[in-house]
């Protein structure tokens, strides 16, 4: 347009110049924009508000923040358009702190601002976690009735969710008349990040009933909530949605999908998702390696690691956690030692406490108790409770009372209220027949007022998550569930089940102990699964603690007697029960 005007020998006015600059901004034509500026200088238009604002906007949009800033400083009377142009420039560049600082400067000089300004600033507050300023903006917007503006309301929901103020975010969200995908995603990812995964899925269910389609951010958050809860059906819905809409599997989304399947114990599906990704990065490889490892497929995890190196993908420290987990869960001692050394020597990655924890676990499982003890003493960083607990649990399995006692002594000051430590040592005493000591340690635990963490199992049926606690009677079908448990116990007794009450309370007699272990949360969840799923269907549950010895041997027999595959994810790993056996080879 400008060229045409010049060619026709018509002198362009301020508006023509400003409009031309705006067009340059839209198509990111920085060079043309610069020559228009030179032209404006020649014509003496540089004092014009419209021309100046459009130039600031053009430079800011094209990423030349310095040039925008020079012009911005030259403007004497800065109107709201001028300020917004500059803020938008920082915003576009991801300079969140600059956005916030600029707004603070605006408040000092009492500069004018509007809803557009507040949308950018509120979003920036969320990004850098400035909840104080975010809160002020929220209160102001509320007072002025600005929250009726959808963009601003969305930005405030997002800001509150990112700052962890989920209940505030929810109140605003619930009051919105129309919500776009950004608002829904903000709530979902807020809940997921705050580890409130059930609420994340509940709100996602509400979203599915609307016309709004999920985007990448929504799906990644939903998948990670599903991974935490073991919500296979909901996660599969997301996967089928991606396929139905032929959405591209970006690295982030694909990695979330791999991680989700692996964490639900569906390792074949994780592999398929991995293979269908057009591009993978080291996080993708790491997710699958860790998934293989915790599903007891150590050798395959290590093969994957060597394919990763062949594909020239650099491993990270997290990759090595996966590799060491693979070695420890599959008892590959020599490989473990080799990878642990190679991590520093070949990749310059210094082991963190988690890596040491994996090594202690690996050597401990192999029964090399003295070596582990020595290894912990020689660690260059101070061992934490997790490291000592790994040694203690090795002592329980390998019946080493002396070092077990030492380990508990070390843990107690680090983690005084963890009931699991006392139970492990008590079980160690019991394993060598020192019943008095076993009882003593339980008594000590009671005297110190340390309560057992209640066992909790989650099971998903038809897309709904059900939660069971030990001795739970909250479920409306509680009576039927307990009847099913009794039937299960009778049936497996005929197949050779002998209750193991080592983990039961000690202050009751043997028959009560047997009843109490039969009401562990996973047994209730399995009974419910048997009642509610079609014959032959796989039962999947996740448990907050380690599976106890009794539940482990009972579940093996249930898988055989009822001809069901049962997949249990406990705090550390997966157990795939099938035909009376478990994938962990009774080593967990
Ligand atoms: Zn149990
Ligand atoms: Zn197992």
Coordinates of C-alpha atoms and ligand atoms in Angstrom, one line a residue:
X1 CA 0.0 0.0 0.0
X2 CA 2.8 2.4 1.0
X3 CA 4.8 1.5 -2.1
X4 CA 1.7 2.2 -4.2
X5 CA 1.1 5.5 -2.6
X6 CA 4.7 6.6 -3.2
X7 CA 4.7 5.4 -6.7
X8 CA 1.5 7.4 -7.4
X9 CA 3.4 10.4 -6.0
X10 CA 0.8 10.8 -3.2
X11 CA 2.4 11.7 0.1
X12 CA 1.3 9.1 2.8
X13 CA -0.2 10.5 6.0
X14 CA 0.3 9.4 9.5
X15 CA -2.5 6.8 9.3
X16 CA -1.1 5.2 6.2
X17 CA 2.3 4.9 7.9
X18 CA 0.7 3.5 11.1
X19 CA -1.4 1.0 9.2
X20 CA 1.6 -0.2 7.1
X21 CA 3.6 -0.7 10.3
X22 CA 0.8 -2.8 11.7
X23 CA 0.8 -5.0 8.6
X24 CA 4.5 -5.5 9.1
X25 CA 3.9 -6.6 12.7
X26 CA 1.3 -9.1 11.6
X27 CA 3.6 -10.8 9.1
X28 CA 6.8 -10.3 11.2
X29 CA 8.4 -8.2 8.4
X30 CA 11.0 -6.5 10.6
X31 CA 13.2 -5.2 7.7
X32 CA 10.3 -3.6 5.9
X33 CA 9.1 -2.2 9.2
X34 CA 12.5 -0.6 9.7
X35 CA 12.5 1.1 6.3
X36 CA 9.0 2.4 7.0
X37 CA 10.3 3.9 10.2
X38 CA 13.1 5.6 8.2
X39 CA 10.4 7.0 5.9
X40 CA 8.4 8.2 8.9
X41 CA 11.5 10.0 10.2
X42 CA 12.0 11.7 6.8
X43 CA 8.3 12.9 6.7
X44 CA 8.6 14.2 10.3
X45 CA 5.9 11.8 11.7
X46 CA 7.9 10.5 14.7
X47 CA 6.0 12.7 17.2
X48 CA 2.7 11.2 16.2
X49 CA 1.1 8.9 18.8
X50 CA -0.3 6.4 16.3
X51 CA 2.9 6.1 14.4
X52 CA 5.0 5.7 17.6
X53 CA 2.6 3.1 19.1
X54 CA 2.5 1.1 16.0
X55 CA 6.3 1.1 15.7
X56 CA 6.7 0.0 19.4
X57 CA 4.1 -2.8 18.7
X58 CA 5.9 -3.8 15.5
X59 CA 9.4 -4.1 17.1
X60 CA 8.0 -5.8 20.2
X61 CA 6.0 -8.4 18.1
X62 CA 9.1 -9.1 15.9
X63 CA 11.2 -9.7 19.0
X64 CA 13.4 -6.6 18.7
X65 CA 12.8 -5.5 22.3
X66 CA 15.7 -3.1 22.4
X67 CA 14.4 -1.1 19.5
X68 CA 10.9 -1.1 21.0
X69 CA 12.3 0.1 24.4
X70 CA 14.2 3.0 22.8
X71 CA 11.0 4.3 21.1
X72 CA 9.0 3.6 24.2
X73 CA 11.3 5.7 26.4
X74 CA 11.1 8.5 23.8
X75 CA 7.3 8.8 24.2
X76 CA 6.5 11.6 26.5
X77 CA 2.8 11.1 27.1
X78 CA 2.4 7.3 27.5
X79 CA -1.2 6.1 27.0
X80 CA -2.5 2.7 27.8
X81 CA -1.9 1.6 24.2
X82 CA 1.8 2.5 24.5
X83 CA 2.2 0.6 27.8
X84 CA 0.3 -2.4 26.5
X85 CA 2.5 -2.5 23.3
X86 CA 5.6 -2.7 25.4
X87 CA 4.2 -5.2 27.9
X88 CA 3.0 -7.4 25.1
X89 CA 6.5 -7.4 23.7
X90 CA 8.0 -8.7 26.9
X91 CA 5.2 -11.1 27.2
X92 CA 5.8 -12.5 23.7
X93 CA 9.4 -13.0 24.5
X94 CA 8.6 -14.9 27.7
X95 CA 10.3 -12.2 29.9
X96 CA 7.8 -12.7 32.6
X97 CA 9.8 -10.8 35.2
X98 CA 10.0 -7.8 32.9
X99 CA 6.3 -7.8 32.5
X100 CA 5.7 -7.9 36.3
X101 CA 8.4 -5.2 36.9
X102 CA 7.0 -3.0 34.3
X103 CA 3.6 -3.2 35.8
X104 CA 4.9 -2.4 39.2
X105 CA 6.6 0.7 37.6
X106 CA 3.2 1.6 36.1
X107 CA 1.5 1.5 39.5
X108 CA 4.2 3.8 40.9
X109 CA 3.6 6.5 38.3
X110 CA -0.1 5.8 38.3
X111 CA 0.0 5.0 34.6
X112 CA -3.3 4.0 32.9
X113 CA -4.0 0.3 32.4
X114 CA -6.9 -1.9 31.2
X115 CA -8.1 -5.5 31.0
X116 CA -5.6 -6.3 28.3
X117 CA -2.7 -5.1 30.6
X118 CA -4.1 -7.2 33.5
X119 CA -4.4 -10.4 31.4
X120 CA -0.7 -10.2 30.5
X121 CA 0.4 -9.3 34.0
X122 CA -1.7 -11.9 35.8
X123 CA -0.4 -14.6 33.4
X124 CA 3.2 -13.5 34.1
X125 CA 2.5 -13.6 37.8
X126 CA 1.5 -17.2 37.5
X127 CA 4.6 -18.1 35.5
X128 CA 7.0 -16.7 38.1
X129 CA 4.8 -17.5 41.1
X130 CA 4.3 -13.9 42.2
X131 CA 1.1 -14.6 44.1
X132 CA 1.2 -11.3 46.0
X133 CA 0.8 -9.1 43.0
X134 CA -1.5 -11.8 41.4
X135 CA -3.7 -11.5 44.5
X136 CA -3.8 -7.7 44.2
X137 CA -4.9 -7.9 40.6
X138 CA -7.6 -10.4 41.5
X139 CA -9.0 -8.1 44.1
X140 CA -8.9 -5.1 41.8
X141 CA -10.5 -7.0 39.0
X142 CA -13.2 -8.2 41.3
X143 CA -14.0 -4.7 42.6
X144 CA -14.2 -3.2 39.1
X145 CA -16.3 -6.0 37.8
X146 CA -13.6 -6.9 35.3
X147 CA -13.8 -10.6 36.0
X148 CA -16.8 -10.7 33.5
X149 CA -14.1 -10.4 30.9
X150 CA -13.4 -14.0 29.9
X151 CA -9.8 -13.5 29.0
X152 CA -9.1 -11.8 32.3
X153 CA -11.0 -14.4 34.3
X154 CA -9.1 -17.2 32.5
X155 CA -5.8 -15.5 33.2
X156 CA -6.8 -15.2 36.9
X157 CA -7.8 -18.9 37.1
X158 CA -4.5 -19.8 35.5
X159 CA -2.5 -17.6 37.8
X160 CA -4.1 -18.9 41.0
X161 CA -3.8 -22.5 39.8
X162 CA -0.1 -22.0 39.1
X163 CA 0.5 -20.3 42.4
X164 CA -1.1 -23.3 44.1
X165 CA -4.2 -21.3 45.2
X166 CA -6.4 -24.0 43.8
X167 CA -9.5 -23.3 45.8
X168 CA -9.4 -19.6 44.8
X169 CA -8.9 -20.7 41.2
X170 CA -11.9 -23.1 41.5
X171 CA -14.2 -20.4 42.9
X172 CA -13.4 -18.1 39.9
X173 CA -13.7 -21.0 37.5
X174 CA -17.1 -22.0 38.8
X175 CA -18.4 -18.5 38.4
X176 CA -17.3 -18.2 34.7
X177 CA -20.2 -18.2 32.2
X178 CA -18.2 -19.6 29.3
X179 CA -14.9 -21.4 29.6
X180 CA -12.4 -22.1 26.9
X181 CA -9.8 -24.8 26.8
X182 CA -7.3 -22.6 28.5
X183 CA -9.4 -22.3 31.6
X184 CA -10.2 -26.0 31.7
X185 CA -6.6 -26.9 31.2
X186 CA -5.5 -24.5 33.9
X187 CA -7.7 -26.2 36.5
X188 CA -6.7 -29.7 35.4
X189 CA -3.0 -29.1 35.4
X190 CA -3.3 -27.2 38.7
X191 CA -4.9 -30.2 40.4
X192 CA -2.4 -32.6 38.8
X193 CA 0.6 -30.6 39.9
X194 CA -0.8 -30.3 43.4
X195 CA -1.1 -34.1 43.5
X196 CA -4.9 -33.8 43.6
X197 CA -5.3 -36.2 40.8
X198 CA -8.8 -37.4 41.5
X199 CA -10.1 -33.8 41.3
X200 CA -8.1 -33.4 38.1
X201 CA -10.0 -36.3 36.5
X202 CA -13.3 -35.2 38.0
X203 CA -13.0 -31.9 36.3
X204 CA -11.8 -33.5 33.1
X205 CA -15.0 -35.6 33.1
X206 CA -17.0 -32.4 33.4
X207 CA -15.1 -31.0 30.5
X208 CA -15.9 -34.0 28.3
X209 CA -19.6 -33.2 28.7
X210 CA -19.0 -29.8 27.1
X211 CA -18.3 -28.7 23.5
X212 CA -14.7 -27.7 24.4
X213 CA -12.0 -29.9 22.9
X214 CA -8.9 -30.8 25.0
X215 CA -5.5 -29.5 23.7
X216 CA -2.0 -30.8 24.3
X217 CA -1.7 -29.2 27.7
X218 CA -5.0 -30.7 28.8
X219 CA -4.0 -34.2 27.6
X220 CA -0.6 -34.2 29.1
X221 CA -2.0 -33.2 32.5
X222 CA -4.8 -35.7 32.3
X223 CA -2.3 -38.5 31.3
X224 CA -0.1 -37.7 34.2
X225 CA -3.0 -37.7 36.7
X226 CA -4.1 -41.1 35.2
X227 CA -0.5 -42.4 35.6
X228 CA -0.6 -41.5 39.3
X229 CA -4.0 -43.1 39.9
X230 CA -3.6 -46.0 37.6
X231 CA -6.7 -44.8 35.8
X232 CA -6.3 -46.9 32.7
X233 CA -9.7 -46.3 31.1
X234 CA -9.5 -42.5 31.2
X235 CA -6.0 -42.5 29.9
X236 CA -7.0 -44.8 27.1
X237 CA -9.8 -42.4 26.2
X238 CA -7.2 -39.7 25.7
X239 CA -5.2 -41.9 23.5
X240 CA -8.1 -42.9 21.4
X241 CA -9.1 -39.2 21.2
X242 CA -5.6 -38.4 19.8
X243 CA -6.0 -41.1 17.2
X244 CA -9.6 -40.2 16.3
X245 CA -8.6 -36.6 15.7
X246 CA -5.3 -37.6 14.1
X247 CA -3.5 -35.2 16.3
X248 CA 0.2 -35.1 16.0
X249 CA 2.1 -36.9 18.8
X250 CA 4.5 -34.2 19.9
X251 CA 7.5 -35.2 22.1
X252 CA 5.8 -34.0 25.2
X253 CA 2.4 -35.6 24.6
X254 CA 4.0 -38.9 23.3
X255 CA 6.3 -39.1 26.3
X256 CA 3.3 -38.5 28.6
X257 CA 1.5 -41.4 26.9
X258 CA 4.5 -43.7 27.2
X259 CA 4.9 -42.8 30.9
X260 CA 1.2 -43.3 31.5
X261 CA 1.0 -46.8 30.0
X262 CA 4.2 -47.8 31.8
X263 CA 2.9 -46.6 35.1
X264 CA -0.3 -48.5 34.6
X265 CA 1.7 -51.7 34.1
X266 CA 0.7 -51.9 30.4
X267 CA 4.3 -52.2 29.1
X268 CA 3.3 -53.5 25.6
X269 CA 1.2 -50.4 25.1
X270 CA 4.0 -48.2 26.3
X271 CA 6.3 -49.8 23.7
X272 CA 3.7 -49.3 21.0
X273 CA 3.2 -45.6 21.9
X274 CA 7.0 -45.2 21.9
X275 CA 7.3 -46.7 18.5
X276 CA 4.5 -44.6 17.0
X277 CA 6.2 -41.3 18.0
X278 CA 7.8 -39.5 15.1
X279 CA 10.4 -37.8 17.3
X280 CA 11.7 -38.9 20.7
X281 CA 14.0 -37.2 23.2
X282 CA 15.9 -38.5 26.2
X283 CA 12.8 -38.1 28.4
X284 CA 10.9 -40.4 26.1
X285 CA 13.6 -43.1 26.3
X286 CA 14.0 -42.6 30.0
X287 CA 10.2 -43.0 30.6
X288 CA 10.3 -46.3 28.8
X289 CA 13.5 -47.5 30.5
X290 CA 12.0 -46.7 34.0
X291 CA 8.7 -48.4 33.0
X292 CA 10.5 -51.6 31.9
X293 CA 12.5 -51.6 35.1
X294 CA 9.6 -51.2 37.5
X295 CA 7.6 -53.8 35.6
X296 CA 10.4 -56.3 36.3
X297 CA 11.8 -56.4 32.8
X298 CA 15.4 -55.5 33.6
X299 CA 17.1 -57.1 30.7
X300 CA 14.9 -55.3 28.2
X301 CA 15.4 -52.0 30.0
X302 CA 19.2 -52.4 29.6
X303 CA 18.8 -53.3 25.9
X304 CA 16.7 -50.2 25.5
X305 CA 19.5 -48.2 27.1
X306 CA 22.0 -49.5 24.7
X307 CA 19.7 -48.7 21.7
X308 CA 19.3 -45.2 23.2
X309 CA 23.1 -44.8 23.1
X310 CA 23.3 -46.1 19.6
X311 CA 20.6 -43.6 18.6
X312 CA 23.0 -40.9 20.0
X313 CA 20.5 -39.7 22.6
X314 CA 22.4 -38.4 25.7
X315 CA 21.3 -40.1 28.9
X316 CA 20.5 -37.8 31.9
X317 CA 20.9 -38.5 35.6
X318 CA 17.2 -39.7 35.6
X319 CA 18.0 -42.2 32.8
X320 CA 20.6 -43.7 35.1
X321 CA 18.0 -44.1 37.9
X322 CA 16.0 -46.1 35.4
X323 CA 19.1 -48.2 34.5
X324 CA 20.0 -48.9 38.1
X325 CA 16.4 -49.7 39.0
X326 CA 16.4 -52.2 36.1
X327 CA 19.5 -53.8 37.5
X328 CA 18.1 -53.9 41.1
X329 CA 14.7 -55.1 40.2
X330 CA 16.1 -57.9 38.2
X331 CA 19.1 -58.6 40.5
X332 CA 21.7 -57.9 37.8
X333 CA 24.6 -57.1 40.2
X334 CA 27.6 -56.9 37.9
X335 CA 25.7 -54.8 35.3
X336 CA 24.6 -52.5 38.1
X337 CA 28.1 -51.9 39.3
X338 CA 29.3 -51.3 35.8
X339 CA 26.6 -48.7 35.0
X340 CA 27.1 -47.0 38.3
X341 CA 30.8 -46.5 37.5
X342 CA 30.3 -45.6 33.9
X343 CA 27.8 -42.9 34.9
X344 CA 30.6 -40.8 36.3
X345 CA 33.5 -42.0 34.2
X346 CA 31.9 -41.9 30.7
X347 CA 29.1 -39.3 31.2
X348 CA 30.4 -37.0 33.9
X349 CA 27.1 -37.4 35.8
X350 CA 27.6 -37.3 39.6
X351 CA 25.4 -39.7 41.4
X352 CA 22.7 -38.2 43.6
X353 CA 21.2 -39.8 46.7
X354 CA 18.7 -41.6 44.5
X355 CA 21.5 -43.3 42.6
X356 CA 23.1 -44.4 45.9
X357 CA 19.7 -45.6 47.1
X358 CA 19.4 -47.8 43.9
X359 CA 22.8 -49.3 44.5
X360 CA 22.1 -50.1 48.2
X361 CA 18.9 -51.8 47.0
X362 CA 20.7 -53.8 44.4
X363 CA 23.5 -55.1 46.6
X364 CA 21.0 -55.6 49.4
X365 CA 18.7 -57.8 47.3
X366 CA 21.6 -59.8 46.3
X367 CA 22.3 -60.5 50.0
X368 CA 25.6 -58.7 50.0
X369 CA 24.7 -57.1 53.4
X370 CA 28.3 -56.4 54.6
X371 CA 29.2 -54.9 51.3
X372 CA 26.2 -52.6 51.4
X373 CA 27.0 -51.5 54.9
X374 CA 30.5 -50.6 53.8
X375 CA 29.1 -48.9 50.7
X376 CA 26.9 -46.7 52.8
X377 CA 29.8 -45.8 55.1
X378 CA 31.9 -44.8 52.1
X379 CA 29.2 -42.6 50.5
X380 CA 30.5 -39.0 49.8
X381 CA 27.0 -37.6 50.7
X382 CA 25.1 -38.1 53.9
X383 CA 22.8 -41.2 53.6
X384 CA 19.1 -40.4 54.1
X385 CA 16.3 -42.5 55.6
X386 CA 15.5 -44.1 52.2
X387 CA 19.1 -45.5 51.9
X388 CA 19.1 -46.9 55.4
X389 CA 15.6 -48.4 54.9
X390 CA 16.8 -50.2 51.8
X391 CA 19.5 -51.8 53.9
X392 CA 17.0 -52.6 56.7
X393 CA 14.6 -54.3 54.3
X394 CA 17.5 -56.3 52.8
X395 CA 18.3 -57.4 56.4
X396 CA 14.7 -58.5 56.8
X397 CA 14.8 -60.6 53.6
X398 CA 18.3 -62.0 54.4
X399 CA 17.7 -62.4 58.2
X400 CA 20.5 -60.2 59.4
X401 CA 19.5 -59.0 62.8
X402 CA 22.7 -57.3 63.8
X403 CA 23.0 -54.9 60.8
X404 CA 19.2 -54.5 60.8
X405 CA 19.4 -53.1 64.4
X406 CA 22.2 -50.7 63.3
X407 CA 20.1 -49.5 60.3
X408 CA 17.1 -48.8 62.5
X409 CA 19.3 -46.8 64.9
X410 CA 20.4 -44.7 62.0
X411 CA 16.9 -44.2 60.5
X412 CA 15.2 -43.2 63.8
X413 CA 16.6 -39.6 64.0
X414 CA 16.1 -39.1 60.3
X415 CA 12.5 -40.3 60.0
X416 CA 11.2 -40.9 63.5
X417 CA 7.5 -41.4 62.7
X418 CA 7.7 -44.0 59.9
X419 CA 6.0 -47.1 61.1
X420 CA 7.5 -49.2 58.3
X421 CA 10.9 -49.1 59.9
X422 CA 9.8 -50.7 63.1
X423 CA 7.7 -53.3 61.3
X424 CA 10.7 -54.2 59.1
X425 CA 13.0 -54.8 62.2
X426 CA 10.2 -56.6 64.0
X427 CA 9.8 -58.9 60.9
X428 CA 13.6 -59.4 60.9
X429 CA 13.5 -60.7 64.5
X430 CA 10.5 -62.8 63.7
X431 CA 12.3 -64.3 60.7
X432 CA 15.0 -65.7 63.0
X433 CA 12.6 -66.7 65.7
X434 CA 13.4 -63.9 68.2
X435 CA 9.7 -63.5 69.0
X436 CA 10.3 -61.5 72.3
X437 CA 12.4 -58.9 70.5
X438 CA 9.8 -58.7 67.7
X439 CA 7.1 -58.0 70.3
X440 CA 9.4 -55.5 72.1
X441 CA 9.9 -53.5 69.0
X442 CA 6.2 -53.3 68.3
X443 CA 5.6 -52.2 71.9
X444 CA 8.3 -49.5 71.5
X445 CA 6.5 -48.4 68.4
X446 CA 3.2 -48.1 70.2
X447 CA 4.7 -46.3 73.2
X448 CA 6.2 -43.7 70.9
X449 CA 2.7 -43.2 69.5
X450 CA 3.7 -44.2 66.0
X451 CA 0.7 -45.3 64.0
X452 CA 0.8 -47.6 61.0
X453 CA 0.1 -45.7 57.8
X454 CA -3.3 -47.0 56.7
X455 CA -3.0 -49.2 53.6
X456 CA -5.0 -47.9 50.7
X457 CA -5.7 -49.5 47.4
X458 CA -7.3 -47.9 44.3
X459 CA -9.1 -49.9 41.6
X460 CA -10.6 -48.5 38.4
X461 CA -13.7 -50.1 37.0
X462 CA -15.6 -48.6 34.0
X463 CA -13.6 -45.4 34.3
X464 CA -14.4 -44.8 38.0
X465 CA -11.8 -45.0 40.7
X466 CA -12.8 -46.8 43.9
X467 CA -10.7 -46.4 47.0
X468 CA -10.4 -49.1 49.8
X469 CA -8.7 -48.8 53.2
X470 CA -7.8 -51.7 55.4
X471 CA -10.9 -52.9 57.4
X472 CA -12.9 -50.4 55.3
X473 CA -16.7 -50.5 55.7
X474 CA -17.5 -47.2 53.9
X475 CA -18.5 -48.8 50.6
X476 CA -22.3 -49.2 50.1
X477 CA -21.7 -52.8 49.0
X478 CA -19.4 -53.5 52.0
X479 CA -21.3 -56.6 53.1
X480 CA -21.1 -58.3 49.7
X481 CA -17.4 -57.4 49.5
X482 CA -16.6 -59.0 52.8
X483 CA -18.5 -62.1 51.8
X484 CA -16.5 -62.2 48.6
X485 CA -13.3 -61.9 50.7
X486 CA -14.3 -64.9 52.8
X487 CA -15.1 -66.9 49.7
X488 CA -11.7 -66.0 48.2
X489 CA -9.9 -67.0 51.4
X490 CA -11.8 -70.4 51.5
X491 CA -11.0 -71.1 47.9
X492 CA -7.3 -70.3 48.1
X493 CA -7.0 -72.3 51.3
X494 CA -8.0 -75.3 49.3
X495 CA -5.1 -74.5 46.9
X496 CA -2.7 -74.4 49.8
X497 CA -2.8 -70.9 51.2
X498 CA -1.6 -70.5 54.7
X499 CA -2.2 -67.1 56.3
X500 CA 1.0 -65.2 57.2
X501 CA 0.2 -62.9 60.1
X502 CA 3.7 -61.4 60.5
X503 CA 2.4 -58.0 59.5
X504 CA -0.7 -58.1 61.7
X505 CA -1.3 -56.4 65.0
X506 CA 0.4 -58.3 67.9
X507 CA -2.2 -57.5 70.6
X508 CA -4.8 -60.0 69.4
X509 CA -5.0 -63.8 69.2
X510 CA -4.1 -65.8 66.1
X511 CA -7.6 -66.1 64.6
X512 CA -8.2 -62.4 64.9
X513 CA -4.8 -61.8 63.3
X514 CA -5.9 -63.9 60.4
X515 CA -9.1 -62.0 60.0
X516 CA -7.2 -58.7 60.2
X517 CA -4.8 -59.6 57.4
X518 CA -7.7 -60.8 55.3
X519 CA -9.1 -57.3 55.4
X520 CA -6.0 -55.6 54.0
X521 CA -7.0 -53.0 51.4
X522 CA -5.7 -54.9 48.4
X523 CA -7.8 -58.0 49.3
X524 CA -10.9 -55.8 49.5
X525 CA -10.1 -54.2 46.2
X526 CA -9.4 -57.6 44.5
X527 CA -12.7 -59.0 45.9
X528 CA -14.5 -56.0 44.5
X529 CA -12.7 -56.4 41.2
X530 CA -13.8 -60.0 41.0
X531 CA -17.4 -59.0 41.7
X532 CA -17.6 -56.2 39.2
X533 CA -15.5 -57.2 36.2
X534 CA -16.3 -59.7 33.5
X535 CA -14.8 -63.2 33.9
X536 CA -11.2 -63.3 32.7
X537 CA -10.7 -59.6 32.7
X538 CA -7.4 -58.3 34.1
X539 CA -7.7 -56.7 37.5
X540 CA -5.5 -53.7 38.1
X541 CA -4.9 -51.9 41.4
X542 CA -2.5 -49.6 43.0
X543 CA -1.4 -49.6 46.6
X544 CA 0.1 -46.8 48.6
X545 CA 2.5 -49.1 50.6
X546 CA 4.6 -52.1 49.9
X547 CA 2.5 -55.3 49.4
X548 CA 2.7 -57.4 52.5
X549 CA 3.9 -61.0 52.5
X550 CA 0.5 -62.4 53.1
X551 CA -1.3 -60.4 50.4
X552 CA 1.5 -61.3 48.0
X553 CA 1.1 -65.1 48.5
X554 CA -2.7 -64.8 48.6
X555 CA -2.8 -62.8 45.3
X556 CA -0.6 -65.4 43.6
X557 CA -3.2 -68.1 44.5
X558 CA -6.2 -65.9 43.6
X559 CA -4.7 -65.4 40.1
X560 CA -4.5 -69.2 39.7
X561 CA -7.8 -70.2 41.3
X562 CA -9.9 -67.5 39.6
X563 CA -7.9 -67.6 36.4
X564 CA -7.3 -63.9 36.4
X565 CA -4.3 -61.7 35.7
X566 CA -3.9 -59.3 38.6
X567 CA -1.6 -56.3 38.2
X568 CA -0.6 -54.6 41.5
X569 CA 1.4 -51.4 41.6
X570 CA 2.8 -50.9 45.1
X571 CA 5.0 -48.1 46.3
X572 CA 8.1 -49.4 44.5
X573 CA 7.3 -51.6 41.7
X574 CA 4.8 -53.7 39.7
X575 CA 3.6 -57.2 40.5
X576 CA 2.1 -59.0 37.6
X577 CA 0.3 -62.0 39.1
X578 CA -0.6 -64.8 36.7
X579 CA -1.2 -68.6 37.1
X580 CA 0.0 -68.6 40.7
X581 CA 3.2 -66.8 40.0
X582 CA 4.4 -63.2 40.3
X583 CA 6.7 -61.3 37.9
X584 CA 8.8 -60.1 40.8
X585 CA 9.8 -63.7 41.5
X586 CA 8.9 -63.1 45.1
X587 CA 11.6 -60.5 45.5
X588 CA 10.3 -57.1 46.3
Ligands
LIG1 ZN1 -1.5 -57.2 53.1
LIG2 ZN1 5.4 -59.8 43.3

